[in-house]
PDB file of C-alpha atoms in Angstrom:
ATOM      1  CA  UNK A   1     108.105  80.011  93.742  1.00 64.00           C
ATOM      2  CA  UNK A   2     108.503  79.655  97.481  1.00 76.00           C
ATOM      3  CA  UNK A   3     107.992  83.359  98.145  1.00 86.00           C
ATOM      4  CA  UNK A   4     104.182  83.347  98.062  1.00 89.00           C
ATOM      5  CA  UNK A   5     103.881  83.537 101.853  1.00 90.00           C
ATOM      6  CA  UNK A   6     106.286  86.482 102.118  1.00 89.00           C
ATOM      7  CA  UNK A   7     104.568  88.286  99.260  1.00 91.00           C
ATOM      8  CA  UNK A   8     101.145  87.736 100.834  1.00 93.00           C
ATOM      9  CA  UNK A   9     102.317  88.907 104.273  1.00 92.00           C
ATOM     10  CA  UNK A  10     103.863  92.032 102.752  1.00 93.00           C
ATOM     11  CA  UNK A  11     100.649  92.783 100.865  1.00 94.00           C
ATOM     12  CA  UNK A  12      98.507  92.079 103.953  1.00 95.00           C
ATOM     13  CA  UNK A  13     100.546  94.411 106.146  1.00 94.00           C
ATOM     14  CA  UNK A  14     100.416  97.216 103.577  1.00 96.00           C
ATOM     15  CA  UNK A  15      96.682  96.722 103.010  1.00 96.00           C
ATOM     16  CA  UNK A  16      96.010  96.753 106.762  1.00 95.00           C
ATOM     17  CA  UNK A  17      98.008  99.967 107.158  1.00 94.00           C
ATOM     18  CA  UNK A  18      96.150 101.609 104.290  1.00 95.00           C
ATOM     19  CA  UNK A  19      92.762 100.566 105.697  1.00 93.00           C
ATOM     20  CA  UNK A  20      93.716 102.005 109.097  1.00 91.00           C
ATOM     21  CA  UNK A  21      94.638 105.287 107.411  1.00 92.00           C
ATOM     22  CA  UNK A  22      91.354 105.365 105.482  1.00 92.00           C
ATOM     23  CA  UNK A  23      89.288 104.616 108.599  1.00 91.00           C
ATOM     24  CA  UNK A  24      91.206 107.243 110.589  1.00 90.00           C
ATOM     25  CA  UNK A  25      90.389 109.833 107.931  1.00 91.00           C
ATOM     26  CA  UNK A  26      86.737 108.803 107.846  1.00 92.00           C
ATOM     27  CA  UNK A  27      86.470 108.966 111.644  1.00 91.00           C
ATOM     28  CA  UNK A  28      88.072 112.422 111.772  1.00 90.00           C
ATOM     29  CA  UNK A  29      85.913 113.734 108.940  1.00 91.00           C
ATOM     30  CA  UNK A  30      82.764 112.371 110.566  1.00 88.00           C
ATOM     31  CA  UNK A  31      81.225 111.339 107.266  1.00 85.00           C
ATOM     32  CA  UNK A  32      81.144 107.893 105.672  1.00 82.00           C
ATOM     33  CA  UNK A  33      82.508 107.024 102.267  1.00 81.00           C
ATOM     34  CA  UNK A  34      80.054 105.659  99.724  1.00 86.00           C
ATOM     35  CA  UNK A  35      81.234 102.077 100.274  1.00 89.00           C
ATOM     36  CA  UNK A  36      80.170 101.994 103.945  1.00 90.00           C
ATOM     37  CA  UNK A  37      76.543 101.008 104.407  1.00 92.00           C
ATOM     38  CA  UNK A  38      74.442 103.270 106.635  1.00 91.00           C
ATOM     39  CA  UNK A  39      73.781 100.543 109.221  1.00 93.00           C
ATOM     40  CA  UNK A  40      77.517  99.799 109.499  1.00 93.00           C
ATOM     41  CA  UNK A  41      78.317 103.498 109.730  1.00 93.00           C
ATOM     42  CA  UNK A  42      75.956 103.810 112.697  1.00 93.00           C
ATOM     43  CA  UNK A  43      77.692 100.868 114.407  1.00 95.00           C
ATOM     44  CA  UNK A  44      81.125 102.384 113.763  1.00 93.00           C
ATOM     45  CA  UNK A  45      80.080 105.734 115.238  1.00 93.00           C
ATOM     46  CA  UNK A  46      78.663 103.928 118.265  1.00 95.00           C
ATOM     47  CA  UNK A  47      81.923 101.969 118.672  1.00 95.00           C
ATOM     48  CA  UNK A  48      84.056 105.107 118.380  1.00 94.00           C
ATOM     49  CA  UNK A  49      82.020 106.775 121.124  1.00 94.00           C
ATOM     50  CA  UNK A  50      82.545 103.979 123.659  1.00 96.00           C
ATOM     51  CA  UNK A  51      84.801 104.729 126.621  1.00 97.00           C
ATOM     52  CA  UNK A  52      86.944 101.624 125.973  1.00 96.00           C
ATOM     53  CA  UNK A  53      87.768 102.886 122.476  1.00 94.00           C
ATOM     54  CA  UNK A  54      88.515 106.384 123.737  1.00 94.00           C
ATOM     55  CA  UNK A  55      90.850 105.006 126.431  1.00 95.00           C
ATOM     56  CA  UNK A  56      92.681 102.824 123.915  1.00 94.00           C
ATOM     57  CA  UNK A  57      92.985 105.816 121.585  1.00 91.00           C
ATOM     58  CA  UNK A  58      94.613 107.847 124.385  1.00 93.00           C
ATOM     59  CA  UNK A  59      97.013 105.029 125.307  1.00 92.00           C
ATOM     60  CA  UNK A  60      98.069 104.665 121.676  1.00 87.00           C
ATOM     61  CA  UNK A  61      98.510 108.422 121.364  1.00 88.00           C
ATOM     62  CA  UNK A  62     100.838 108.457 124.403  1.00 88.00           C
ATOM     63  CA  UNK A  63     102.770 105.489 123.024  1.00 83.00           C
ATOM     64  CA  UNK A  64     103.326 107.220 119.690  1.00 81.00           C
ATOM     65  CA  UNK A  65     104.539 110.352 121.492  1.00 84.00           C
ATOM     66  CA  UNK A  66     106.930 108.352 123.680  1.00 76.00           C
ATOM     67  CA  UNK A  67     110.571 109.393 123.614  1.00 70.00           C
ATOM     68  CA  UNK A  68     111.823 105.787 123.745  1.00 68.00           C
ATOM     69  CA  UNK A  69     111.817 105.672 119.954  1.00 60.00           C
ATOM     70  CA  UNK A  70     109.299 102.906 119.309  1.00 55.00           C
ATOM     71  CA  UNK A  71     109.429  99.292 120.283  1.00 57.00           C
ATOM     72  CA  UNK A  72     112.623  98.314 121.983  1.00 59.00           C
ATOM     73  CA  UNK A  73     112.076  94.558 121.679  1.00 59.00           C
ATOM     74  CA  UNK A  74     109.657  92.889 119.303  1.00 61.00           C
ATOM     75  CA  UNK A  75     110.895  89.302 119.326  1.00 59.00           C
ATOM     76  CA  UNK A  76     108.642  88.122 122.134  1.00 66.00           C
ATOM     77  CA  UNK A  77     110.057  85.209 124.078  1.00 73.00           C
ATOM     78  CA  UNK A  78     112.131  84.028 121.108  1.00 75.00           C
ATOM     79  CA  UNK A  79     115.814  84.765 121.497  1.00 76.00           C
ATOM     80  CA  UNK A  80     117.748  86.677 118.885  1.00 75.00           C
ATOM     81  CA  UNK A  81     119.840  83.598 118.153  1.00 80.00           C
ATOM     82  CA  UNK A  82     116.776  81.383 117.609  1.00 80.00           C
ATOM     83  CA  UNK A  83     115.250  83.983 115.290  1.00 79.00           C
ATOM     84  CA  UNK A  84     118.501  84.234 113.313  1.00 79.00           C
ATOM     85  CA  UNK A  85     118.703  80.462 112.949  1.00 81.00           C
ATOM     86  CA  UNK A  86     115.118  80.305 111.673  1.00 81.00           C
ATOM     87  CA  UNK A  87     115.809  82.997 109.114  1.00 82.00           C
ATOM     88  CA  UNK A  88     118.914  81.214 107.830  1.00 82.00           C
ATOM     89  CA  UNK A  89     117.141  77.896 107.321  1.00 68.00           C
TER      90      UNK A  89
END
């Protein structure tokens, strides 16, 4: 009791990661899985061919290859101390 939110967030993050991996594999293979309707597949292919998507894909590729070692600061405008206090309470 009281951990439902944390459990849900953990599940949601893992599910989102898995879906990204599945969609990446589908896009690279160029063939839909049986659970994707034909009309949706056509829309996905169209989306993947747009210049905006291709640019974002290149930006993300460069970010992953960056030598900075990932995100250096992920707390946003919240200070470390404020975050620590929230976690304690």
